Structure formats: structure tokens, C-alpha cells
mmCIF file of C-alpha atoms in Angstrom:
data_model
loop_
_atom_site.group_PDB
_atom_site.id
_atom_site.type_symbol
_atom_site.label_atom_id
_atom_site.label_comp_id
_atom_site.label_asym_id
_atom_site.label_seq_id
_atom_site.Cartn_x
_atom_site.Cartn_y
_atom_site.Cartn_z
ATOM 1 C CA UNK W 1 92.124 17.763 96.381
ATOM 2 C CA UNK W 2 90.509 20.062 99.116
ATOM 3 C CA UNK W 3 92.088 21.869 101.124
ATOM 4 C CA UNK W 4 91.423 24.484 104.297
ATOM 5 C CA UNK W 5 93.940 27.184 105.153
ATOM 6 C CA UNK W 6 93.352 30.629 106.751
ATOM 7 C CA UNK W 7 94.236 33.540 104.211
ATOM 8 C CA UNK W 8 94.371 37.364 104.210
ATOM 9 C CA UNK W 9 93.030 38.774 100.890
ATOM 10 C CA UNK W 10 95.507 40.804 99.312
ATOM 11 C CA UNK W 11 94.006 41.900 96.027
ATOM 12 C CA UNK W 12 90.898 40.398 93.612
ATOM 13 C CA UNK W 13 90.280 40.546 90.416
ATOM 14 C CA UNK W 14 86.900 40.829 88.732
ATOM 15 C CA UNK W 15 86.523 37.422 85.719
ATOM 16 C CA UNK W 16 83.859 37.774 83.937
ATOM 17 C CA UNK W 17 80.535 39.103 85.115
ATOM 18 C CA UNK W 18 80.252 36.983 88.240
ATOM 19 C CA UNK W 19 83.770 35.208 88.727
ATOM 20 C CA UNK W 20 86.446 36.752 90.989
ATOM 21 C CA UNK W 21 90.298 36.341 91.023
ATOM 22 C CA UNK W 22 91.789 36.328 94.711
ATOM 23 C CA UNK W 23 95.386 36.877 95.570
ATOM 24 C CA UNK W 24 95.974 35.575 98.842
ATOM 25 C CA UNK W 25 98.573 34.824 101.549
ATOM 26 C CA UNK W 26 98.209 32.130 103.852
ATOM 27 C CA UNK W 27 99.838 30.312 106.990
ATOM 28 C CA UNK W 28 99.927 27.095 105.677
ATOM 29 C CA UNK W 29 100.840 27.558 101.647
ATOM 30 C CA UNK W 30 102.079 31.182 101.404
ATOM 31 C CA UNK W 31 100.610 33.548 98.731
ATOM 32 C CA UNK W 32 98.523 31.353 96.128
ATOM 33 C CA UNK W 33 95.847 32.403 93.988
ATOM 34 C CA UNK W 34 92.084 31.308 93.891
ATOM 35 C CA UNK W 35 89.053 31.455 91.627
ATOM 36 C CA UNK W 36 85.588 32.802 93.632
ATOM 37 C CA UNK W 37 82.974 31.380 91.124
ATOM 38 C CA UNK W 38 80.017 33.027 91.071
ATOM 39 C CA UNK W 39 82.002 35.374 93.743
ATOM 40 C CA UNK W 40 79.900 38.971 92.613
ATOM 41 C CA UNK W 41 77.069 37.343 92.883
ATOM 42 C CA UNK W 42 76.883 34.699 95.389
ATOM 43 C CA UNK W 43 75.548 36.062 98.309
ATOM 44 C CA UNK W 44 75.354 32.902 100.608
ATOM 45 C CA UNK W 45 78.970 31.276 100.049
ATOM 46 C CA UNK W 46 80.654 34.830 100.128
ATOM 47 C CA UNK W 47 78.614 37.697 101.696
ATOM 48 C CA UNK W 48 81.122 39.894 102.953
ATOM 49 C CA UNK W 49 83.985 38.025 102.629
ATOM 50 C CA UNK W 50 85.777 38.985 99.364
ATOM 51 C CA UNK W 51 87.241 42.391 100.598
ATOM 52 C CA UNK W 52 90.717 43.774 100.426
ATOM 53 C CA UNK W 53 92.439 42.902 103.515
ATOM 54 C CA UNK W 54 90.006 40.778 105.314
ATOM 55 C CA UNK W 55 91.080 37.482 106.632
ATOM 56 C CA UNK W 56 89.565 34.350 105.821
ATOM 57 C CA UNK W 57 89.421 30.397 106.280
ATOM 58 C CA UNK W 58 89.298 29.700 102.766
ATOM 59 C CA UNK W 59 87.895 26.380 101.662
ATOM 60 C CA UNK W 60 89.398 25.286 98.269
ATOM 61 C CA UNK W 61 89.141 22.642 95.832
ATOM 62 C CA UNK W 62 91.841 21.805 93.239
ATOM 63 C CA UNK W 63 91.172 23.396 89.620
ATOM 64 C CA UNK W 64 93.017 21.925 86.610
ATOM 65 C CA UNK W 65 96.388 21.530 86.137
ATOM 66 C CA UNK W 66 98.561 24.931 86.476
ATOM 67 C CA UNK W 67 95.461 26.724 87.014
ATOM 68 C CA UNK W 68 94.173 27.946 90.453
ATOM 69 C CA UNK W 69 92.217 26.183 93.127
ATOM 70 C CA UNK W 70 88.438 27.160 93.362
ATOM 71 C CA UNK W 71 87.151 28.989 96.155
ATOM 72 C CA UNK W 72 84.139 26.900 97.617
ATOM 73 C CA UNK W 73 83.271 28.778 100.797
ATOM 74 C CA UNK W 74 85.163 31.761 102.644
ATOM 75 C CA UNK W 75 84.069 32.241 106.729
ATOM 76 C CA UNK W 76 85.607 35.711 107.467
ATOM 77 C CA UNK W 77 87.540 34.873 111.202
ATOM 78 C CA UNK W 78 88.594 38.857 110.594
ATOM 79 C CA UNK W 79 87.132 41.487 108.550
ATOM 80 C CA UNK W 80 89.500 44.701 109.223
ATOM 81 C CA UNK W 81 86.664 46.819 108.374
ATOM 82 C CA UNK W 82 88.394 49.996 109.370
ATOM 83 C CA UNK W 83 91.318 49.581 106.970
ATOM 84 C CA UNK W 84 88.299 50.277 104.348
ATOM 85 C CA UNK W 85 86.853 53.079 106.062
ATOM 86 C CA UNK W 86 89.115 55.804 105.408
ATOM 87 C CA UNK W 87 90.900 56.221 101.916
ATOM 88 C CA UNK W 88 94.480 56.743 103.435
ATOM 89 C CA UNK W 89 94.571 53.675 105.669
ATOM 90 C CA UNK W 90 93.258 52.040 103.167
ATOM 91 C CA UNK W 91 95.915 52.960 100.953
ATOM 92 C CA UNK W 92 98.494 52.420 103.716
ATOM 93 C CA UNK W 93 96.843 48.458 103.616
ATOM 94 C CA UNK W 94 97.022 48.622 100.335
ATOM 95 C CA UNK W 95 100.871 49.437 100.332
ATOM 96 C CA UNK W 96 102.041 46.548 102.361
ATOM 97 C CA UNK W 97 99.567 44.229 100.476
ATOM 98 C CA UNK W 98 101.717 45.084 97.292
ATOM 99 C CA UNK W 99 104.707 44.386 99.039
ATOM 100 C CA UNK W 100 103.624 41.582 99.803
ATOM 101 C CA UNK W 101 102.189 40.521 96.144
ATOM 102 C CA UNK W 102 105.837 41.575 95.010
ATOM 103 C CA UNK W 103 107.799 39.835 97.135
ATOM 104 C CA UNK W 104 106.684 36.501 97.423
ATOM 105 C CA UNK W 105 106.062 33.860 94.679
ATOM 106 C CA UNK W 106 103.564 31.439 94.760
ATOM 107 C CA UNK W 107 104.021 28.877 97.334
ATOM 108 C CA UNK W 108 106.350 31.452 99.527
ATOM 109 C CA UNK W 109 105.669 33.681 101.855
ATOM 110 C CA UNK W 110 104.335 31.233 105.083
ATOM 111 C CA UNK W 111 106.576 32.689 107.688
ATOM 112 C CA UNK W 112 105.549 35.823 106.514
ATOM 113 C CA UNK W 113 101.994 35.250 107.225
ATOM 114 C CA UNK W 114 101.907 36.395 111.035
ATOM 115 C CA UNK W 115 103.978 39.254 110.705
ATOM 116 C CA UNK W 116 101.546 40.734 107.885
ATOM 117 C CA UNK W 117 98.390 39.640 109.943
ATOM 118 C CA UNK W 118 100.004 41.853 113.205
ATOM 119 C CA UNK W 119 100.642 44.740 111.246
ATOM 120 C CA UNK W 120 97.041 45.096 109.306
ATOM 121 C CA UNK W 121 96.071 44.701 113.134
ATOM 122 C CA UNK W 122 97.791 47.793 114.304
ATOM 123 C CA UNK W 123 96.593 49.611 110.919
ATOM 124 C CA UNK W 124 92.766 48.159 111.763
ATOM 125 C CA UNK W 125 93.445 49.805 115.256
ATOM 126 C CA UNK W 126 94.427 53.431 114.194
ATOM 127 C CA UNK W 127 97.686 52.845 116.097
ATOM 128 C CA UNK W 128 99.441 56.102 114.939
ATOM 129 C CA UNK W 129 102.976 55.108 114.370
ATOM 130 C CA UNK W 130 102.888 54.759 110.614
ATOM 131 C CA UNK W 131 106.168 55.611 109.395
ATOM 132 C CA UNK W 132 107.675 53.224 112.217
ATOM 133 C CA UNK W 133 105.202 50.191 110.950
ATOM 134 C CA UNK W 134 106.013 51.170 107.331
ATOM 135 C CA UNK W 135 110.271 50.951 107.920
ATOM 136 C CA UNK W 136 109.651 47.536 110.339
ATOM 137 C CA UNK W 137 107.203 45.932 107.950
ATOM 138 C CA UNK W 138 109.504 46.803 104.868
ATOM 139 C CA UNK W 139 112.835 45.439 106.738
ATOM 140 C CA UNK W 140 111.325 42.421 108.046
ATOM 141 C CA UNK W 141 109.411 41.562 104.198
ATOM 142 C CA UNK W 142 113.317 42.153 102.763
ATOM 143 C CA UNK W 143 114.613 39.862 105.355
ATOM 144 C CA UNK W 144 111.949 37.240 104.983
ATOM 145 C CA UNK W 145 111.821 37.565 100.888
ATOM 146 C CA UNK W 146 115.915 36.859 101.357
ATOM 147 C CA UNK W 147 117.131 40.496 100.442
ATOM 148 C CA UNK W 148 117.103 41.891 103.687
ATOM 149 C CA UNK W 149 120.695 44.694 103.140
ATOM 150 C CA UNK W 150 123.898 44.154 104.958
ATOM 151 C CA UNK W 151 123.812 46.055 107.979
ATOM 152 C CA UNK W 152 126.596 44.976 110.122
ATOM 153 C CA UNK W 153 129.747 46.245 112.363
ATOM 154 C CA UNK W 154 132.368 46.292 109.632
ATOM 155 C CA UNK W 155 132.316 47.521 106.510
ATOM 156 C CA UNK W 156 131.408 45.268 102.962
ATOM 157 C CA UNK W 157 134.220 46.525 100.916
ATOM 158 C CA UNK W 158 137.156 46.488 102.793
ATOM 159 C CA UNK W 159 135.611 44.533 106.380
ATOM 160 C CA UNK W 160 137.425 47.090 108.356
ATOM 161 C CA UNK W 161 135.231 48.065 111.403
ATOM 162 C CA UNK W 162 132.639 50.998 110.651
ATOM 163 C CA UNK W 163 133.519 54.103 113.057
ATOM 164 C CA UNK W 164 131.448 57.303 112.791
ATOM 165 C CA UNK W 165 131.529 57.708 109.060
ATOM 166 C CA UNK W 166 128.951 55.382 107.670
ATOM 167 C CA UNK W 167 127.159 55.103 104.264
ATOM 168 C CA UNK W 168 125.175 52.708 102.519
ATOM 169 C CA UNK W 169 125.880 51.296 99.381
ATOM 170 C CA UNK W 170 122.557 50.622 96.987
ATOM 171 C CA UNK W 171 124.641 48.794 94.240
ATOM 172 C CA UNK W 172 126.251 46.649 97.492
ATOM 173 C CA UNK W 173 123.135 46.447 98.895
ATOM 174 C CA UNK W 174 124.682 47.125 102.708
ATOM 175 C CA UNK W 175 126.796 49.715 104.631
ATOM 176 C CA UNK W 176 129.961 50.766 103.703
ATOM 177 C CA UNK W 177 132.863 53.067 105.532
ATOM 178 C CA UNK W 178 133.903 56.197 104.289
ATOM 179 C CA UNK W 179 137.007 55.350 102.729
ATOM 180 C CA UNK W 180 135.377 52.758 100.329
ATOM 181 C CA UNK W 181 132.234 54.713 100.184
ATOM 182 C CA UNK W 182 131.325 56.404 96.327
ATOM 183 C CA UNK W 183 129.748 59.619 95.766
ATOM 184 C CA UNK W 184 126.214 58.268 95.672
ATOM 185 C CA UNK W 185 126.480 56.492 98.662
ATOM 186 C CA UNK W 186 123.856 57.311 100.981
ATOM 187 C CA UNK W 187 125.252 58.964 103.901
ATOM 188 C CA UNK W 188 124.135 57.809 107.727
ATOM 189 C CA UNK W 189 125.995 57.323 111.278
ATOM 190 C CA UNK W 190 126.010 54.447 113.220
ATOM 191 C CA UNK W 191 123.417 55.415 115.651
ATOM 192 C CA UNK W 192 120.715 55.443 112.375
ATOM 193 C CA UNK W 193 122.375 51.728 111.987
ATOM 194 C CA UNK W 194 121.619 50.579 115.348
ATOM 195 C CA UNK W 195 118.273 51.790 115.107
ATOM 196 C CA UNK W 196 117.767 50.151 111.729
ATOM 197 C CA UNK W 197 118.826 47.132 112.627
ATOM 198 C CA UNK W 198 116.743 47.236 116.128
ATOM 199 C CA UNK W 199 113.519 47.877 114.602
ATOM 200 C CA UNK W 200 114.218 44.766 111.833
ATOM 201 C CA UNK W 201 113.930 43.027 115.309
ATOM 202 C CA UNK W 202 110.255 44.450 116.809
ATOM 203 C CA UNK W 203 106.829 42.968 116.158
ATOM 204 C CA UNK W 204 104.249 45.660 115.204
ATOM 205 C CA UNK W 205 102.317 46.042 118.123
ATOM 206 C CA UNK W 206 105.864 46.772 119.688
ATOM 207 C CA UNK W 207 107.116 49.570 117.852
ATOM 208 C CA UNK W 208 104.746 51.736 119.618
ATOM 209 C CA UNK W 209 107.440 51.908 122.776
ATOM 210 C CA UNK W 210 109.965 52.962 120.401
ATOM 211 C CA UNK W 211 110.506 56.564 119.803
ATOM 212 C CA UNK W 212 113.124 57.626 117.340
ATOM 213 C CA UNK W 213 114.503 60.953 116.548
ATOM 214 C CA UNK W 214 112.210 63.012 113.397
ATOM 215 C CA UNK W 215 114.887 63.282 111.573
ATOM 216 C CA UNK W 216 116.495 59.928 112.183
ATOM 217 C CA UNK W 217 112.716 58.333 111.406
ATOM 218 C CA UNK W 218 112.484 59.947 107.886
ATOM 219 C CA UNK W 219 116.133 59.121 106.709
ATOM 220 C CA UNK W 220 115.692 55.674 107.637
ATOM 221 C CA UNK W 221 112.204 55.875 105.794
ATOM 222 C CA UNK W 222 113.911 57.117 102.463
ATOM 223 C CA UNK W 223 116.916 54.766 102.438
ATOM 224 C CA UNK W 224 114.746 51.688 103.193
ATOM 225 C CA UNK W 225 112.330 52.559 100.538
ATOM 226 C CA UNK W 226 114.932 53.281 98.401
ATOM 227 C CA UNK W 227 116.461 50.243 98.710
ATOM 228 C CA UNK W 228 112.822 48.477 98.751
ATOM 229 C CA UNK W 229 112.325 50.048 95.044
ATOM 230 C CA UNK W 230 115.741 48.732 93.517
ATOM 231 C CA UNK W 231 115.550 45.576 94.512
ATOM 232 C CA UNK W 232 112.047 45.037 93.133
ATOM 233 C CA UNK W 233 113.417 47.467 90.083
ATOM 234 C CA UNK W 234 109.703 48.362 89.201
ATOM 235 C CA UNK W 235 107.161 50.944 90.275
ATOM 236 C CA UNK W 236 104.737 50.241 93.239
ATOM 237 C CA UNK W 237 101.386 51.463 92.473
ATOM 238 C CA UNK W 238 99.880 52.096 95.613
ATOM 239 C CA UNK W 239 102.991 53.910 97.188
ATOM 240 C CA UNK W 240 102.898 56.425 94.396
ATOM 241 C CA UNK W 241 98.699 56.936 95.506
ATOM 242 C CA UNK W 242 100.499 56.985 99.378
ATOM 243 C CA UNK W 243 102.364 59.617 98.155
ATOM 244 C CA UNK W 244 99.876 61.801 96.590
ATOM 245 C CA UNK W 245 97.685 61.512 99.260
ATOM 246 C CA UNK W 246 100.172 62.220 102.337
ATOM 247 C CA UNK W 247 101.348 65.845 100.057
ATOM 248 C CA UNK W 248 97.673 66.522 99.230
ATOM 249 C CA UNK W 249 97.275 66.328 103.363
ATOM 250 C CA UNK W 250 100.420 68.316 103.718
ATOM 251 C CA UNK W 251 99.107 70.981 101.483
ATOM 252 C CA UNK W 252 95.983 71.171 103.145
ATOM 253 C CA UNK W 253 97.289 71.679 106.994
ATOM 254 C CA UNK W 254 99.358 74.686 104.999
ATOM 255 C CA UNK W 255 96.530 76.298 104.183
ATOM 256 C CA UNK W 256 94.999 75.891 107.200
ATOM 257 C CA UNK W 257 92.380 72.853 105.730
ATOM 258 C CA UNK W 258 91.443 75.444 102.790
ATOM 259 C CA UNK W 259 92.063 73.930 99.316
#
């Protein structure tokens, strides 16, 4: 069976000497995985089409049973050459790509599909609002995976309404009030709630308009990811490379750029 479905590459995998493996979401199956014969090698059917992050209408053919499709032809619609350009946007791309990989099984992930598309988009752009795009894109891939936390008005333990004591419970997996909170609760106010649960709400492109507090932005940034990493209970390689590379950066603007 043939099929035709636009896809963003997400990750490939080198078979062989000429064969690649690509990991792919698209809009009309979710993430799916396909078989590039010949893809190092074949310049016609695939010149420039196999890299990370680019987006593709992918033209596949059914492979045998409970193995994947073939890839028969890829016409790039969107290359995102910039996300390749420079090694930390790059591995910011790379980051939600894992996610993404993660998250979804095969044959999930459709609705998902613009959302990640929008958000390479801003990253292709050099839009500088990372740690905003990196909290959104995180919230909305828990909410659309079906783990997105509890953050509402009352609390989950007793369902008393949260006043200006909040925390959030990891082994809950939502926001608790102080009187049922434990000691390694993670301690926020409700004004970090309403902002949490306003930027769950914004599209990429949008969260340029929205300018939180610094100190607001990185708490929200560590309990998110915090919450990101026990849910998926395993490490994430490219946000450990994210990491290295954003102290390397900060250690360099210490020393003025000197090594």
C-alpha cells in the first residue's frame, strides 16, 4: 500500500552502508518509522532531504509485515537549514525532537504535528525567547501525550481552594496547598500557576508578547522539566548536551569570551 503524508524528520539512523532509518512525525499518521534504501547514496530520490529537522512529503510504500514502510521519494516542502547551522540551536531542535521521539508511540502523535512544525519555525527564525518556547513546547507535548500535571484552583489532596501557599506535588503529579503539601514539594505561588497554565495555552510564534518575570521564567523552567524527566523516568540525551553547552557559554561570558 502507498501512501503520501508530510513528515518532519526527527532522527535517522545509518543501516548498512547505503540504507537509512528515519524517525518521523507526520500530520496524517503521527510518528512512524521508514526505511531510505539506498538513502547515503542516492542522490536523485533524496538529495538534501534526509536531514534532522527538515520537513518532508514523504512517499512510502508498505514493507513486510511489522516492519517499516520504504521511503520511495522525499520532496523537502521545508528544509530548516538554520536549525543546522549553529551547534546550540541545533541542539535546542534536537531537544524537542527527543521529546517528541519519547512521547509518542507509533501511530500517535497527529495533533501534535502542527504545534512541533510552529515551534522548529520560531527556532529556524532565531526568535530569541528560548526558555519561553522550551516551558510552552514541554507543557503542551505533556498535555497532548495525556500527562499534562494538575494545575487547577483547588488543591489535589484535600480539594480545598489554593490561597497564597502553593506547591506542587511530583509523586501527585499537580499542585497541592500547604497544609497537605510534604517536604519535597516544590514550592510556587499562584501567580507562577497562572502563568503556567497561560503559556500551556499560546502557540509559539505567540509567546514572543509574553514577558514573564526572570525569576518566575526559570522556576517554571525547572519544575516543568522536572516533572518532564519523571514522567518519562529515563535520561534525555540531548538535554544533558543542552546543558553542557548553555554552562560552557555561561563560563565563557565570565571570562569575558576567554577560555
Amino acid at each position: 500500500m502507498n501512501v503520501v503524508v508530510q513528515a518532519i524528520i526527527l532522527s535517522s539512523q545509518t543501516l548498512g552502508e547505503k540504507d537509512v532509518r528515519l524517525e518521523l512525525l507526520s500530520a496524517e499518521r503521527g510518528r512512524l518509522a521508514a526505511v531510505a534504501k539506498g538513502g547515503r547514496k542516492s542522490l536523485k530520490r533524496f538529495v538534501n532531504t534526509l536531514e534532522p529537522f527538515s520537513l518532508i512529503q514523504a512517499h512510502l510504500r508498505g514493507g513486510k509485515v511489522n516492519l517499516p514502510p520504504f521511503l520511495d521519494q522525499a520532496d523537502l516542502l521545508n528544509p530548516f537549514e538554520n536549525l543546522r547551522f549553529e551547534p546550540l540551536t541545533f541542539a535546542k531542535a534536537a531537544y524537542l525532537s527527543e521529546l517528541v521521539e519519547c512521547f509518542f508511540k507509533v501511530g500517535t502523535g497527529q495533533a501534535f504535528f502542527s504545534f512541533f512544525e510552529e515551534s522548529l519555525y520560531v527556532l529556524n527564525k532565531g526568535l530569541d525567547f528560548w526558555p519561553l518556547l522550551k516551558i510552552s513546547f514541554e507543557l503542551s507535548l505533556l498535555k497532548a501525550s495525556g500527562f499534562f500535571p494538575y494545575l487547577g484552583e483547588s488543591c489535589l489532596r484535600c480539594e480545598k481552594p489554593l490561597k497564597r501557599d502553593v506547591f506542587f506535588s511530583f509523586t501527585e503529579g499537580g499542585v497541592v496547598c500547604e497544609n497537605c503539601a510534604f517536604e519535597e514539594d516544590f514550592a510556587l505561588d499562584l501567580k507562577l500557576l497562572a502563568f503556567l497554565n497561560h503559556i500551556s495555552h499560546v502557540s509559539p510564534m505567540r509567546l514572543r508578547i509574553i514577558k514573564p518575570g526572570a525569576e518566575n521564567l526559570k522556576r517554571a523552567e525547572r519544575l516543568i522539566e522536572n516533572f518532564v524527566l519523571r514522567v518519562l523516568n529515563q535520561e534525555i540525551n540531548s538535554l544533558r548536551v543542552l546543558k553542557e553547552m548553555f554552562n560552557n557559554k555561561s563560563l565563557a561570558n565570565s571570562h569575558g569570551g576567554r577560555p
